[in-house]
Protein backbone atom coordinates (compact mmCIF):
# COMPACT_ATOMS: atom_id res chain seq x y z
CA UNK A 1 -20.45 28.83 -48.57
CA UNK A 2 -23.22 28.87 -51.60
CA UNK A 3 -20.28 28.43 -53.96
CA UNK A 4 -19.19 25.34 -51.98
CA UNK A 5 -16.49 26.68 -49.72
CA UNK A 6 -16.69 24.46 -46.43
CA UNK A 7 -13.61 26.37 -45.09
CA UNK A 8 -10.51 28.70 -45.56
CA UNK A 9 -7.53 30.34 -44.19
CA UNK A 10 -6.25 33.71 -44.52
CA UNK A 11 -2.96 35.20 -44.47
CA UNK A 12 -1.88 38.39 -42.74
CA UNK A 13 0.62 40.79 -44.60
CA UNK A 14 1.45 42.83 -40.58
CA UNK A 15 0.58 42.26 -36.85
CA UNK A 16 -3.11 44.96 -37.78
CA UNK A 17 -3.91 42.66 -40.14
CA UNK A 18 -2.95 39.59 -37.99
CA UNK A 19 -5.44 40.93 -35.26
CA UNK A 20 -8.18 41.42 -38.06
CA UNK A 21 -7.62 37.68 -39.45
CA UNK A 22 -8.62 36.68 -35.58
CA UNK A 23 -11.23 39.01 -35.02
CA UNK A 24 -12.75 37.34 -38.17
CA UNK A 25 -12.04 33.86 -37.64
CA UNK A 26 -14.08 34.62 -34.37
CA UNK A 27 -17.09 35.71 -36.36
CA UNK A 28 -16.98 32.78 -38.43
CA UNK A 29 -17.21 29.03 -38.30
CA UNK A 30 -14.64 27.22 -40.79
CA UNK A 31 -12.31 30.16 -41.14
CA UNK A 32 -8.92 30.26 -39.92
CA UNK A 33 -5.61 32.28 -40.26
CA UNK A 34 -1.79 32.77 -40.57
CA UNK A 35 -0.19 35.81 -38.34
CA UNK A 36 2.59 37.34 -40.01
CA UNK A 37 4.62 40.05 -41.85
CA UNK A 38 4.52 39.82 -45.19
CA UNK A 39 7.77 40.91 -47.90
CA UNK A 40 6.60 43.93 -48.82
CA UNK A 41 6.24 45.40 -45.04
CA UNK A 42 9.50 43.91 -43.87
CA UNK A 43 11.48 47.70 -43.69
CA UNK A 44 8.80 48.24 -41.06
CA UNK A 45 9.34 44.79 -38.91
CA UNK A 46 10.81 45.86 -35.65
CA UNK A 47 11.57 42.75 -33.08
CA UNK A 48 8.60 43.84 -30.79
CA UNK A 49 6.54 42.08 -33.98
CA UNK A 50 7.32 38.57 -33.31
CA UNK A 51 5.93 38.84 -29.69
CA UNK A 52 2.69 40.15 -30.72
CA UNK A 53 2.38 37.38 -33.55
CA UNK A 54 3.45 34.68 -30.60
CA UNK A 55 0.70 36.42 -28.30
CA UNK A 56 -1.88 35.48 -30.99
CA UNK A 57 -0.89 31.99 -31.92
CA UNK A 58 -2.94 31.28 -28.37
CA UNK A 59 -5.99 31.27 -30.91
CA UNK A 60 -6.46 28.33 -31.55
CA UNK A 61 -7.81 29.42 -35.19
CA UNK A 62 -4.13 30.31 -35.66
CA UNK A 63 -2.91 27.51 -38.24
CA UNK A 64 0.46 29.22 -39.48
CA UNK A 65 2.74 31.73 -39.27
CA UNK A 66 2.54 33.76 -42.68
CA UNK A 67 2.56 35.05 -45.14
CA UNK A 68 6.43 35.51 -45.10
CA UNK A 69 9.02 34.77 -47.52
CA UNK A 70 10.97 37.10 -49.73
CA UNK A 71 10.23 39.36 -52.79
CA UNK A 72 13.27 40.34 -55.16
CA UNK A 73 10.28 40.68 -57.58
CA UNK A 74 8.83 44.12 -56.60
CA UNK A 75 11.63 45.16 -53.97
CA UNK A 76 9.38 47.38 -51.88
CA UNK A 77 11.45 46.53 -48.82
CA UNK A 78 15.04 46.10 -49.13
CA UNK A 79 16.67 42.00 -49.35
CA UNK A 80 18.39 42.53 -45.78
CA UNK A 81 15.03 43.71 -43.65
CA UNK A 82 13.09 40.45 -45.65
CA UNK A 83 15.58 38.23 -44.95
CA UNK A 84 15.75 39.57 -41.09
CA UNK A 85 11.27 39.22 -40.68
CA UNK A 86 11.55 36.28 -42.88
CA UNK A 87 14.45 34.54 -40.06
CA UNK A 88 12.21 35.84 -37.37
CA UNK A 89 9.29 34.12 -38.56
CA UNK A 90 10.31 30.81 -39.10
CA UNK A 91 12.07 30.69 -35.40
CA UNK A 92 8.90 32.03 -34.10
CA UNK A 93 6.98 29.03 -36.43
CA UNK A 94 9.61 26.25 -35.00
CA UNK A 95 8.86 27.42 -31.65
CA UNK A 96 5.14 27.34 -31.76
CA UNK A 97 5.07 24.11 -33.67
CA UNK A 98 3.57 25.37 -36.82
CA UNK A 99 3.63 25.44 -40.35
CA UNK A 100 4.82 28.33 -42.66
CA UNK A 101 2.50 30.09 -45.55
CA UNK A 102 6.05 31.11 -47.92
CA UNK A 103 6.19 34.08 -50.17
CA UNK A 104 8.32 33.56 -53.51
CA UNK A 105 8.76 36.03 -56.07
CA UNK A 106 12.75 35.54 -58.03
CA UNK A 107 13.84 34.61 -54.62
CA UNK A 108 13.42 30.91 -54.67
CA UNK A 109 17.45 30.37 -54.67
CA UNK A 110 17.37 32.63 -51.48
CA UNK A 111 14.34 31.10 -49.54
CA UNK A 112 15.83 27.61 -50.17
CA UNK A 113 18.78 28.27 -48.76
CA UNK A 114 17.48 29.92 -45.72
CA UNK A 115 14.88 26.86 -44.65
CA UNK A 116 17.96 24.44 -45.46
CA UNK A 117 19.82 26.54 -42.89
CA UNK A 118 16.71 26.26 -40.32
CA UNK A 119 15.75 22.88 -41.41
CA UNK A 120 11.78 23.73 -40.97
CA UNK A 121 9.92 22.45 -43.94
CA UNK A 122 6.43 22.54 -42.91
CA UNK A 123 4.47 24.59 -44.57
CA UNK A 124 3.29 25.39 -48.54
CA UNK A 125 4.72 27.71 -50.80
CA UNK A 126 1.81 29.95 -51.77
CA UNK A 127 0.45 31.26 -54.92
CA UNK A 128 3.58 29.43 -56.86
CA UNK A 129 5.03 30.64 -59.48
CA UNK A 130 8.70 29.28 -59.31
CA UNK A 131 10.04 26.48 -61.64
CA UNK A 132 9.84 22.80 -61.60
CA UNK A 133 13.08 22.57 -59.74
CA UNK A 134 12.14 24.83 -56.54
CA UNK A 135 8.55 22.54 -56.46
CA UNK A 136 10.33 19.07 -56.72
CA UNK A 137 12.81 20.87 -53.82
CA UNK A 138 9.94 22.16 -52.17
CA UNK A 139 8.05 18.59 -52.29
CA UNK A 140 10.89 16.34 -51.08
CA UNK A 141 11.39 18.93 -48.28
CA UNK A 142 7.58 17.59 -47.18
CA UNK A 143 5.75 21.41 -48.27
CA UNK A 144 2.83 21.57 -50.10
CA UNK A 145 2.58 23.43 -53.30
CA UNK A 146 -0.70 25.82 -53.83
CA UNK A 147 -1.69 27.42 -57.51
CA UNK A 148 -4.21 30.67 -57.39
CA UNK A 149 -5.97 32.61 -60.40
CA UNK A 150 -2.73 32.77 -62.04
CA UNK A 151 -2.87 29.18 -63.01
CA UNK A 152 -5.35 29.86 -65.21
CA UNK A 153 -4.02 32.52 -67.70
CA UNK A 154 -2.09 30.01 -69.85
CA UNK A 155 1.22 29.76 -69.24
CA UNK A 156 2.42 26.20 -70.13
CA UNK A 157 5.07 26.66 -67.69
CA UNK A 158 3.42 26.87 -64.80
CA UNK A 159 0.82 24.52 -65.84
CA UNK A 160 3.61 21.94 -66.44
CA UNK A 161 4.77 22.36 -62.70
CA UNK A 162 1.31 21.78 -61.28
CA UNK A 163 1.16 18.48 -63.65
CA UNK A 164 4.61 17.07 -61.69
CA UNK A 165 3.46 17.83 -58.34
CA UNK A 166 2.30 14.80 -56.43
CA UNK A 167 -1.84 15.64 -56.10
CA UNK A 168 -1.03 15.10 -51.85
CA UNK A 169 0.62 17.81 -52.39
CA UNK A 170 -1.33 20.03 -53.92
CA UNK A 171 -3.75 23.25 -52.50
CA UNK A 172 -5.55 25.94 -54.48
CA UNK A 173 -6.23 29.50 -53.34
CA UNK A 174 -7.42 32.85 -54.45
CA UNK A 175 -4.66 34.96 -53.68
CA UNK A 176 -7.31 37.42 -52.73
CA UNK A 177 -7.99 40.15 -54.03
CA UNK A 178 -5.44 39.87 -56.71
CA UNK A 179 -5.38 37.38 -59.63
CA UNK A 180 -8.89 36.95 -60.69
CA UNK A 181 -9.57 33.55 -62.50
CA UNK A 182 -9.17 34.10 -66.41
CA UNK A 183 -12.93 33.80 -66.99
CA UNK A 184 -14.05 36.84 -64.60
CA UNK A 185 -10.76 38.84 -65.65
CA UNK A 186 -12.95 42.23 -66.81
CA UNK A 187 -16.26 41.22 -64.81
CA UNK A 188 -15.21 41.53 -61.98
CA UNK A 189 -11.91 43.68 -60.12
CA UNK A 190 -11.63 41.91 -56.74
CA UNK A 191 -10.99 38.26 -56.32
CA UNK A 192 -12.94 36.47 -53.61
CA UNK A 193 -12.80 33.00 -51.72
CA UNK A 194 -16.17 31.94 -53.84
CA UNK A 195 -13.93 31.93 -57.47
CA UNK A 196 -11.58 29.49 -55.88
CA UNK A 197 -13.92 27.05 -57.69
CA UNK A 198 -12.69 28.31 -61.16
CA UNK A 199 -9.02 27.55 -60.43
CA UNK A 200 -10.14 24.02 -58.72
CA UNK A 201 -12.09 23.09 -62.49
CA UNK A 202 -8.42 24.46 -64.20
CA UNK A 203 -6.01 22.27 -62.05
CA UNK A 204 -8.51 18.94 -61.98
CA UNK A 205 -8.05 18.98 -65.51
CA UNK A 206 -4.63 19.94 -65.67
CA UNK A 207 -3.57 16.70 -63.24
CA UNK A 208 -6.49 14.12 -64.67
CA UNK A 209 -8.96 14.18 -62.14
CA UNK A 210 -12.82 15.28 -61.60
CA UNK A 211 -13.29 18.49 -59.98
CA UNK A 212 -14.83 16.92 -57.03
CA UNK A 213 -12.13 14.59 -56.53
CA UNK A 214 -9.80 17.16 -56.28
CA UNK A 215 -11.75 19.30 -54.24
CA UNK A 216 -11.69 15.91 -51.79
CA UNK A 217 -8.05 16.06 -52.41
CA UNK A 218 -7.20 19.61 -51.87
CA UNK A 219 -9.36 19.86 -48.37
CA UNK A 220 -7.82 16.94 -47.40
CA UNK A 221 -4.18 18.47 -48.08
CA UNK A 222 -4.99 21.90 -46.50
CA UNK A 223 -6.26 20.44 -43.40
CA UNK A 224 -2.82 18.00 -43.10
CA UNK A 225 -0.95 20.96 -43.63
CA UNK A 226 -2.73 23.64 -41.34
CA UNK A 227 -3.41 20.28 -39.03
CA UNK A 228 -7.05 21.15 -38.67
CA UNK A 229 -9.03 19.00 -36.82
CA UNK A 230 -6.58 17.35 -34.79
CA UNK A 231 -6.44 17.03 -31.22
């Protein structure tokens, strides 16, 4: 909150964590959360999973289902259980009316292909770094598009993408407690909701506006997307 941090969301990598996220948002005004089972513990998603993730979308801190998706990247569980969680998860998001926090590593082609088959684009594709093609997909499907750290260790690539993506589109995020913003890389080890700020500075000049008026524009985005404060 001293860095200017009004409010956040945090995913959850397995149902543990899931509980955790909702003990915490409990604690804390202006934090919320996404239940889910990330990639990378997919070989141990069993079916009993998905009703203890519906169970706590009765919180109403529970924004999305997340963060799920699939990693071809690392491989630490094998492309047929992610695919399986990653099915689960979006039924379980189209029947609980809510949006999707989307892990992407060299799977884009996949992931696409999947949510075309489900037809549930709500949601953002977190920590992106796909192409320009799987953002303008993304985009026209009606996601959002966030950048973390990453964005700010100078590839023109990626830098490039966040330029064509519309600014209602866009969201920033820490990726916590990976990807440390370029400027702390060797201060400090663990990344933390406060250096969001540093990325937020990066992207505003990236896409032409004043860090405050994308700061405006970013909280405005997340809350559309997580639907925070509606009714």
């Amino acid at each position: 909150r001293r860095a200017g941090v009004k409010e956040m969301l945090t995913a959850s990598v397995n149902v543990p964590d899931s509980i955790e996220a909702v003990a915490l948002c409990r604690r804390f005004e202006g934090v919320y959360c996404a239940v889910g089972i990330h990639a990378h513990e997919a070989d141990r998603f069993r079916s009993m999973d998905i009703q203890a993730l519906k169970d706590l979308c009765i919180e109403p801190q529970v924004k999305a289902i997340g963060e799920t998706g699939l990693d071809y990247f690392r491989s630490f569980s094998s492309k047929a259980n992610q695919e399986t969680a990653f099915r689960a998860q979006i039924e379980l998001a189209k029947m609980m009316n809510l949006p999707l926090v989307i892990h992407i590593r060299d799977a884009g082609y996949r992931v696409k292909a999947i949510l075309e088959e489900y037809g549930h684009f709500s949601g953002v594709l977190h920590c992106f770094s796909g192409d320009r093609k799987l953002a303008e997909w993304a985009v026209e499907r009606g996601f959002y598009i966030s950048f973390s750290g990453s964005l700010t260790y100078g590839e023109q690539r990626l830098a490039d993408v966040a330029k064509a993506v519309p600014c209602d589109r866009l969201m920033i995020e820490t990726d916590a407690p990976s990807l440390v913003p370029a400027s702390e890389r060797g201060k400090m080890t663990r990344n933390e909701p406060a250096l969001v700020r540093l990325t937020l500075v990066h992207l505003a000049g990236l896409v032409g506006l004043t860090p405050v008026q994308l700061a405006a524009q970013t909280r405005e985005n997340a809350r559309r997307c997580f639907r925070i404060g509606e009714k």
